[in-house]
Short mmCIF file of C-alpha atoms and ligand atoms in Angstrom, two decimals:
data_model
loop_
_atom_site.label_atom_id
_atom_site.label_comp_id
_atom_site.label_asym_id
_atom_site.label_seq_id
_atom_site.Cartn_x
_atom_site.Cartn_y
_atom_site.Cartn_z
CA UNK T 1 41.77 61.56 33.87
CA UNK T 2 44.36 63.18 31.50
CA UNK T 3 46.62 65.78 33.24
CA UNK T 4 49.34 68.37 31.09
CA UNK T 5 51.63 70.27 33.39
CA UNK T 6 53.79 72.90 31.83
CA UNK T 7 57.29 72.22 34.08
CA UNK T 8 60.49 73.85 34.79
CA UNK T 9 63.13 72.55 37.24
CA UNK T 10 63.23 71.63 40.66
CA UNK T 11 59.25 73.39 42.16
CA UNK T 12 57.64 71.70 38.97
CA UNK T 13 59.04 68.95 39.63
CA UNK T 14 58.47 68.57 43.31
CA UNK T 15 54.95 69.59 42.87
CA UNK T 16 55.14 66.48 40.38
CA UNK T 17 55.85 63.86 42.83
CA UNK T 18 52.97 65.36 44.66
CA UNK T 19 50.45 65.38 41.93
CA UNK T 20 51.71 61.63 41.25
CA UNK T 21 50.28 60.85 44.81
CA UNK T 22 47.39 61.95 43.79
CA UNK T 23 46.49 60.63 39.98
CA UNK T 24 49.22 57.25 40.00
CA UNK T 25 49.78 56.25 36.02
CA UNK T 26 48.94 52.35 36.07
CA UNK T 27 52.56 51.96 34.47
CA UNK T 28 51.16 51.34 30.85
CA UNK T 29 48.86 54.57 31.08
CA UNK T 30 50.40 57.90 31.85
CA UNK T 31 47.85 60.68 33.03
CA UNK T 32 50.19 63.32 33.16
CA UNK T 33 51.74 64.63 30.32
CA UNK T 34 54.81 67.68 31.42
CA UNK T 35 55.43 69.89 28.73
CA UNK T 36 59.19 70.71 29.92
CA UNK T 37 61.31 73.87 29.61
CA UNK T 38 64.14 73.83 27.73
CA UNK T 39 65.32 77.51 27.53
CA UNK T 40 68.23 76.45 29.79
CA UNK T 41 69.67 73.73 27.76
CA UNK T 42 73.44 74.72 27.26
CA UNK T 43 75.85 72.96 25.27
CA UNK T 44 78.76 71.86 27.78
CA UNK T 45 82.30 70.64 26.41
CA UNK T 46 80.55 69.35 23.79
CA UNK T 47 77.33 67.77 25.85
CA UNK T 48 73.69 68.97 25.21
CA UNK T 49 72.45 69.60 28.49
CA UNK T 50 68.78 69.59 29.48
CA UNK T 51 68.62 70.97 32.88
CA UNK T 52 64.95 71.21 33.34
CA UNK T 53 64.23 67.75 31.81
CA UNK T 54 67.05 65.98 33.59
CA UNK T 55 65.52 67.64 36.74
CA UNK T 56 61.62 66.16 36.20
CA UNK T 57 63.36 62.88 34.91
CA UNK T 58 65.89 62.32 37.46
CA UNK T 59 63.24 63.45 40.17
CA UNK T 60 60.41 61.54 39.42
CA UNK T 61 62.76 58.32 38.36
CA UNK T 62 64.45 58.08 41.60
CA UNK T 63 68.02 59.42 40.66
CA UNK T 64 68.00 63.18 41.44
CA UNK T 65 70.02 64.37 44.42
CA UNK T 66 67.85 65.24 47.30
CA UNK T 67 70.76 67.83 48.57
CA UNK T 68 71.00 69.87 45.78
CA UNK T 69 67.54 69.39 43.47
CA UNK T 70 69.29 68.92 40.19
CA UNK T 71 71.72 66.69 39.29
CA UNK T 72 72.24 62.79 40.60
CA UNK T 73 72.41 61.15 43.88
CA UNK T 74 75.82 59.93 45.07
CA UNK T 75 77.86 62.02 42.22
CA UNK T 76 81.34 63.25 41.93
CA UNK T 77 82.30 65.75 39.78
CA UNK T 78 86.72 64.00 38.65
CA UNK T 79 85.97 64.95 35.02
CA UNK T 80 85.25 68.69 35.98
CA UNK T 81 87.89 68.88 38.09
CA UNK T 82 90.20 67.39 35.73
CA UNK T 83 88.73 69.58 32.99
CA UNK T 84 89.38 72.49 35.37
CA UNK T 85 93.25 71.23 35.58
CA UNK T 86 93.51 71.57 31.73
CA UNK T 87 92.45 75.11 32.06
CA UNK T 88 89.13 74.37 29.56
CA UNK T 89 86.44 76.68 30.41
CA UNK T 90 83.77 76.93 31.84
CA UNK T 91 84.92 75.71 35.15
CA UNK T 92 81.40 77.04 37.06
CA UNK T 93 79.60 74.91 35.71
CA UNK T 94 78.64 71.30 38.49
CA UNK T 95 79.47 68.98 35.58
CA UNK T 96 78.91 65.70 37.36
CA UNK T 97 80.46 62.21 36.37
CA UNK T 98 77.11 60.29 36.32
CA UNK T 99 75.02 62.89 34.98
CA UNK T 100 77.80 62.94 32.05
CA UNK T 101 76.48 59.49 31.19
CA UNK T 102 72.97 61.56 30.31
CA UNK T 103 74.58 64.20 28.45
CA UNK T 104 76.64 61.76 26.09
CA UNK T 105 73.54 59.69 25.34
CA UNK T 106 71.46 62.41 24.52
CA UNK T 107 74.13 64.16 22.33
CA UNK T 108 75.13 60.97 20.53
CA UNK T 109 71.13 60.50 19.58
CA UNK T 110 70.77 64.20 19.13
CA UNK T 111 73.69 63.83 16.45
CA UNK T 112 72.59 60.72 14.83
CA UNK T 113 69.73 62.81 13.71
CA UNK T 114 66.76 62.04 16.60
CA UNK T 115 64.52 64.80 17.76
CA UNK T 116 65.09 65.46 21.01
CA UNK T 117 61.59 64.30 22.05
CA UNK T 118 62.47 61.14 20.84
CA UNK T 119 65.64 60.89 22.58
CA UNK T 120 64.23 62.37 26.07
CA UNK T 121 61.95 59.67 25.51
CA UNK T 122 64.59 56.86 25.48
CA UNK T 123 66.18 58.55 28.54
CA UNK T 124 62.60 57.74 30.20
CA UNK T 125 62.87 54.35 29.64
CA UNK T 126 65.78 54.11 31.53
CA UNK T 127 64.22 56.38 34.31
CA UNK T 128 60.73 55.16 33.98
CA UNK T 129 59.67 59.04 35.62
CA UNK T 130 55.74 57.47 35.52
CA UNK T 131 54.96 60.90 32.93
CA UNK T 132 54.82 61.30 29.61
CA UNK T 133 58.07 64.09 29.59
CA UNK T 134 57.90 66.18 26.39
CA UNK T 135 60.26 68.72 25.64
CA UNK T 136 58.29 72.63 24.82
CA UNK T 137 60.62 72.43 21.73
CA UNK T 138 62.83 69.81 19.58
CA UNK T 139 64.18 73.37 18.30
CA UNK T 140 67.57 75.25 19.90
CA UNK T 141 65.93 78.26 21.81
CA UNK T 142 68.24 79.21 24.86
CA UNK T 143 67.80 81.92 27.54
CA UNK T 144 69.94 84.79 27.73
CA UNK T 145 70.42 87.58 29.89
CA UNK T 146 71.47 90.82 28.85
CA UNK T 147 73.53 92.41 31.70
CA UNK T 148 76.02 95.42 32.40
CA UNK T 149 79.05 93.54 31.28
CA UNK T 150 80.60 92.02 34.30
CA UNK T 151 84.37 93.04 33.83
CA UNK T 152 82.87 96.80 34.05
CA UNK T 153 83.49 97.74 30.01
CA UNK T 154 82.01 101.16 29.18
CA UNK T 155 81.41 102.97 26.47
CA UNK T 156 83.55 106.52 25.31
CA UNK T 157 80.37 108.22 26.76
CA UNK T 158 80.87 106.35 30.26
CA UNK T 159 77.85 104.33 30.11
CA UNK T 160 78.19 100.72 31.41
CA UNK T 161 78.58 98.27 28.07
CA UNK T 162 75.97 95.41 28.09
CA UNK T 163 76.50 91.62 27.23
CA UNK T 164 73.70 88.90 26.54
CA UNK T 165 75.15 86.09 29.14
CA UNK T 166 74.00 82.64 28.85
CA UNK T 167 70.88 81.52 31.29
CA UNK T 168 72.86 79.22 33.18
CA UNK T 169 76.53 81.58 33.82
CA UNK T 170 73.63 84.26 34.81
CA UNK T 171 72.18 81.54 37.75
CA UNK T 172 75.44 80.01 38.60
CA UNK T 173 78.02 81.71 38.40
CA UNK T 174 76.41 85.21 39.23
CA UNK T 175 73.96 83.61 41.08
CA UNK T 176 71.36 86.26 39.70
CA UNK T 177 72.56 88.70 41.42
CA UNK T 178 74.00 90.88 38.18
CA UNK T 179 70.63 92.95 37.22
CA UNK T 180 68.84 91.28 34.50
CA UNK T 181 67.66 94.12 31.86
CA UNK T 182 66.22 91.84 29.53
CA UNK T 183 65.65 88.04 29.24
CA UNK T 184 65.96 87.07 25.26
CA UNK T 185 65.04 83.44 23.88
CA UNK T 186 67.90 83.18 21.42
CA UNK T 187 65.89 81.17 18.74
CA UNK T 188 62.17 81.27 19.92
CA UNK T 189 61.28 82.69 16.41
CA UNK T 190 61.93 80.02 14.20
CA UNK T 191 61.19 77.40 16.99
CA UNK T 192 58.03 75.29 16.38
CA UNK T 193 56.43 73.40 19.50
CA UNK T 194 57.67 69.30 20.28
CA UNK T 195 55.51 67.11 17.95
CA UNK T 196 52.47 66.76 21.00
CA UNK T 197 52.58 69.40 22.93
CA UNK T 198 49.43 71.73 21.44
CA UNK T 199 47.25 68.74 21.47
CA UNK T 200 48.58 67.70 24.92
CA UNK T 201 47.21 71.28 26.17
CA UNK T 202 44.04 70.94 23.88
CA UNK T 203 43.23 67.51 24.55
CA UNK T 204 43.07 67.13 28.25
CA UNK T 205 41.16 67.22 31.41
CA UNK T 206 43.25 69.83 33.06
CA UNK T 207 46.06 72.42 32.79
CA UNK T 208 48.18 73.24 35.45
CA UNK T 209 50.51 75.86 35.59
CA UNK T 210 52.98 74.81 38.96
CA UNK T 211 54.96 76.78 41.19
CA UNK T 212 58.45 76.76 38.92
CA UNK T 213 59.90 80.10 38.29
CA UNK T 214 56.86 82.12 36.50
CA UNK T 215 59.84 84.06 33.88
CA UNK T 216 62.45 81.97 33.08
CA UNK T 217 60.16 78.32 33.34
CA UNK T 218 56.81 78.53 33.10
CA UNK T 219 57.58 81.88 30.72
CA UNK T 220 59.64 80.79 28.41
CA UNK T 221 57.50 77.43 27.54
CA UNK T 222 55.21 79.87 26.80
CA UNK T 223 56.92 81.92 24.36
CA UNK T 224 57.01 78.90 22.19
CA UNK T 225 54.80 79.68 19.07
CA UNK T 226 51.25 78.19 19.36
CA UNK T 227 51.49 77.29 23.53
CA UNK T 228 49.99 80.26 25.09
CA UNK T 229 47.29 80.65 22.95
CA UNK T 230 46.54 76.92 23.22
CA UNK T 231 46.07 77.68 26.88
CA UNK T 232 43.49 80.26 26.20
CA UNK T 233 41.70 78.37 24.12
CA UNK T 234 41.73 74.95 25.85
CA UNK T 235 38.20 73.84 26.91
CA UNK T 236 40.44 71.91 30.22
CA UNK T 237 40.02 74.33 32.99
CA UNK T 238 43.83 76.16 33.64
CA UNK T 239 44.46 76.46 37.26
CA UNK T 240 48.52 77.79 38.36
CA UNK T 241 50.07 77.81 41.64
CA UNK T 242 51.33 80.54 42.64
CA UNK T 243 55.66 80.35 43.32
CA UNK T 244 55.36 83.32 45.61
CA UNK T 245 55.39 82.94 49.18
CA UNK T 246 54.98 85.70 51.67
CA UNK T 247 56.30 88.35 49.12
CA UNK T 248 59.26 85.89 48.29
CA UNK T 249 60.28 82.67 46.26
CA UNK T 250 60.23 79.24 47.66
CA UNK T 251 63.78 79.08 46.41
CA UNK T 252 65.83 80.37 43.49
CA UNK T 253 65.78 83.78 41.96
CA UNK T 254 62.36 84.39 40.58
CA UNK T 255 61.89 87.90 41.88
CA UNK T 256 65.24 88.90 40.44
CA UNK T 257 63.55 87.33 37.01
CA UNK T 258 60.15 89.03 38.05
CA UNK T 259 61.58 92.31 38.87
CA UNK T 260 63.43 92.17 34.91
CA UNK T 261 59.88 91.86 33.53
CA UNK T 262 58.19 94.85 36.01
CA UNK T 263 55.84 92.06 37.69
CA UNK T 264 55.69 92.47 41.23
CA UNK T 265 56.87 89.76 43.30
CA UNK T 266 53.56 89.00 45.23
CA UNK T 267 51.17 86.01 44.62
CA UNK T 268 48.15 88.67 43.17
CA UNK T 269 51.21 89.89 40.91
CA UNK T 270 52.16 86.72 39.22
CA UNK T 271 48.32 86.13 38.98
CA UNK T 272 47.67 88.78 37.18
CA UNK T 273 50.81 88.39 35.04
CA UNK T 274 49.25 85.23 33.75
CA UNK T 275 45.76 86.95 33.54
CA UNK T 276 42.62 85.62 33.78
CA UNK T 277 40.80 83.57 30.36
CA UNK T 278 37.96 85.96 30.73
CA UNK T 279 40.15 88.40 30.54
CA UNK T 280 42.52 87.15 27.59
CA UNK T 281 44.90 85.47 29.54
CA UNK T 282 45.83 81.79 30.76
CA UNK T 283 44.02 80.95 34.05
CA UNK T 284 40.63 80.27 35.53
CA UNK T 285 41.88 80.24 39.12
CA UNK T 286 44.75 81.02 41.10
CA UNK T 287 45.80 78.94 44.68
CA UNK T 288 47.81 80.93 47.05
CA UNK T 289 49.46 80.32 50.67
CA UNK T 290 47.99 81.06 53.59
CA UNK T 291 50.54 83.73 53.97
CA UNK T 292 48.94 85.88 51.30
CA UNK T 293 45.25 85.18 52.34
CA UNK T 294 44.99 89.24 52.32
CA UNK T 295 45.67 88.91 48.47
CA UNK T 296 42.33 86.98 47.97
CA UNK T 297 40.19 89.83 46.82
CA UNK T 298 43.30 91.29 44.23
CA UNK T 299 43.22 88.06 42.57
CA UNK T 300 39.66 87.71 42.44
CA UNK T 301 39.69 91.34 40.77
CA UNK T 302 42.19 90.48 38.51
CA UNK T 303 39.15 88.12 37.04
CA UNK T 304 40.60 84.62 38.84
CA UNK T 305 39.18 82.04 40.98
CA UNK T 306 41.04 82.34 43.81
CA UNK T 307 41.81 79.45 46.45
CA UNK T 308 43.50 80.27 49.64
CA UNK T 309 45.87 76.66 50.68
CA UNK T 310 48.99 75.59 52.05
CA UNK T 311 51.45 75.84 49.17
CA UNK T 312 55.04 74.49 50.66
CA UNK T 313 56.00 70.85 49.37
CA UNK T 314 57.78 70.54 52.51
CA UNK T 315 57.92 67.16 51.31
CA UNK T 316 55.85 65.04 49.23
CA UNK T 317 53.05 63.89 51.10
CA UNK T 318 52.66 68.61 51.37
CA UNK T 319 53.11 68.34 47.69
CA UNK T 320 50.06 65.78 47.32
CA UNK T 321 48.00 67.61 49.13
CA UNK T 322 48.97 71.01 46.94
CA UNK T 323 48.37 68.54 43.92
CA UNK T 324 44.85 67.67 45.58
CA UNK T 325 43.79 71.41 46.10
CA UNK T 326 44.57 71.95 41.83
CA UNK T 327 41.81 69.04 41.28
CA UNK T 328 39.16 70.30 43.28
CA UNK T 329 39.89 74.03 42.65
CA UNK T 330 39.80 72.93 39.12
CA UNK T 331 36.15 70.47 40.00
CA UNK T 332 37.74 67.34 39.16
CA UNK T 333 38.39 66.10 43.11
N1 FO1 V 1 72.74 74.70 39.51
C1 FO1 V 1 73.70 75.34 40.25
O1 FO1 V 1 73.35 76.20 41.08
N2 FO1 V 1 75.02 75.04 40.12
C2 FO1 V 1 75.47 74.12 39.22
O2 FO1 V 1 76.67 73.90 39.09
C3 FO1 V 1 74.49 73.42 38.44
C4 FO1 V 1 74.86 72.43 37.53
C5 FO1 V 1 73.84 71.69 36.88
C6 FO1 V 1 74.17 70.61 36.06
C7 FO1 V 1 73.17 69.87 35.43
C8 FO1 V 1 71.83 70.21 35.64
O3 FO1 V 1 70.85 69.48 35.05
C9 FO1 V 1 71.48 71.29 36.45
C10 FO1 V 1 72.49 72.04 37.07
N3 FO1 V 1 72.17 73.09 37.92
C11 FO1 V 1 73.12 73.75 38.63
C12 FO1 V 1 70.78 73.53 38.09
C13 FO1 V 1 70.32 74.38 36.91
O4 FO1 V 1 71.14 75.49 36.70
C14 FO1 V 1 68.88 74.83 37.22
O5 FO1 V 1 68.21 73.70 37.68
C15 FO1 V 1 68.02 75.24 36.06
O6 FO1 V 1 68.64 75.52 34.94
C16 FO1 V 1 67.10 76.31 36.58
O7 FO1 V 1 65.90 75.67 36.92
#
């Protein structure tokens, strides 16, 4: 059974390790294939960094830190602090010593002329994350955010002036919380999807669209040129998780993101933001929590499948059993 999950950080990734339960690669053979998001990559002093991939790599190799969901186990952070002594910007940024090691391999091999596929590939190898990890893009297409400029500029007729604001300084160090007007992929025009990720959509047994942040993740892979329509016309059923509990994220900011993009932030509402293939969109069903069981029949009139389960990976054996719920919503369990 051949598997493509379309990824972004920490929920894809945790619903990952659950799905893994479920359909183990035999170590040569990898059954799931994550198409990864990398319209948060940001170049750092230097360092390509790969935020969403490090996250799937680092969780499902062993080497991400359980405390914080991103970044590595048992890290320190003395070059960021010493960077932050020379007065070198950006100082918000969690710049950690052993996840520098990453960053410097990757932008050595990105400079030495290797796609990025290729070298998130070699980082694998280290990592062994037991998925085949390929980047939406091997083309620069960042996330930005345009916001009411922070330091309060206005224009001679009073109105607030508005900056574009890299993803990550938006997350970080605003933590969301300056309203997002618009989210732009700086780049997603000319970008052309990673070498196999249209026939790892096309030529599978299912689709699954996990619970990572429905805008900024699972949106943004889809903006690259080819992806979304490959969904609608894969003959793999498409079933997506819904990221919305209860009328709120598991974690991070998705209904800041969702309220940006006029979505509301309710399980039915992110359904019907991806739409249903009968209906021109992505999915053919639609699992929700418990918590929004009264949501059934809006999802099932927005043209989806709907199936009502537990949705929290309160840890991985929850996240299996999420996993198990996409395989026999989807008739393959
Ligand atoms: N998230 C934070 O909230 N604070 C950080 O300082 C931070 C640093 C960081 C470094 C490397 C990396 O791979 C991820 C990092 N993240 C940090 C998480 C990152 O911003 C998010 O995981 C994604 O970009 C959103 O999914």
């Amino acid at each position: 059974m051949r598997i493509t999950v379309l990824a972004g950080g920490i929920g894809g990734s945790r619903f990952l390790r659950g799905l893994q339960q479920v359909v183990p690669g035999d170590g040569a053979d990898l059954p799931i294939t994550v198409i990864g998001n990398t319209g948060d990559d940001i170049w750092i002093h230097g360092l390509r960094v790969c935020p969403d991939l490090d996250t799937v790599m680092y969780t499902l190799g062993g080497g991400i830190s359980a405390e914080r969901g991103w970044g590595r186990e048992d890290e320190t952070f003395t070059v960021r602090a010493e960077l932050a002594d020379y007065g070198v910007e950006p100082t918000w940024f969690g710049l950690g010593d052993r996840d520098i090691a990453t960053h410097l391999v990757r932008t050595q091999a990105l400079a030495a002329g290797y796609p990025l596929t290729e070298v998130t590939a070699a980082l694998c190898e280290r990592w062994k994350p037991g998925v085949r990890l390929l980047p939406m893009s091997d083309d620069r297409a960042e996330t930005h955010v345009v916001v009411d400029d922070p330091s309060g500029g206005t224009a001679p007729d009073g109105t607030p002036l508005r900056t574009a604001l890299h993803f990550q300084e938006w997350w970080i160090r605003y933590r969301a919380e300056l309203p997002a007007h618009e989210f732009v992929l700086v780049g997603i025009d000319q970008a052309q999807p990673g070498p196999d990720v249209l026939s790892a959509i096309l030529d599978t047994d299912l689709v699954i669209l996990p619970p990572s942040n429905p805008v900024v993740s699972i949106g943004t892979i889809l903006q690259v040129p080819g992806v979304a329509d490959a969904v609608r016309s894969t003959t793999a059923p498409v079933v997506g998780v819904s990221p919305i509990i209860g009328g709120a994220p598991v974690r991070g900011m998705a209904d800041a993101c969702l309220r940006t993009i006029g979505v509301d932030t309710t399980a039915a509402g992110v359904g019907a933001h991806y739409g249903s293939r009968h209906q021109g969109g992505l999915l053919d069903a639609w699992i929700i929590d418990e918590a929004d069981a009264a949501d059934a029949p809006l999802v099932e009139a927005a043209g989806l499948r709907c199936t009502v389960a537990p949705t929290l990976m309160t840890d991985v054996s929850a996240a299996g059993s999420l996993a198990r719920v996409c395989l026999t919503t989807a008739g393959l369990a």
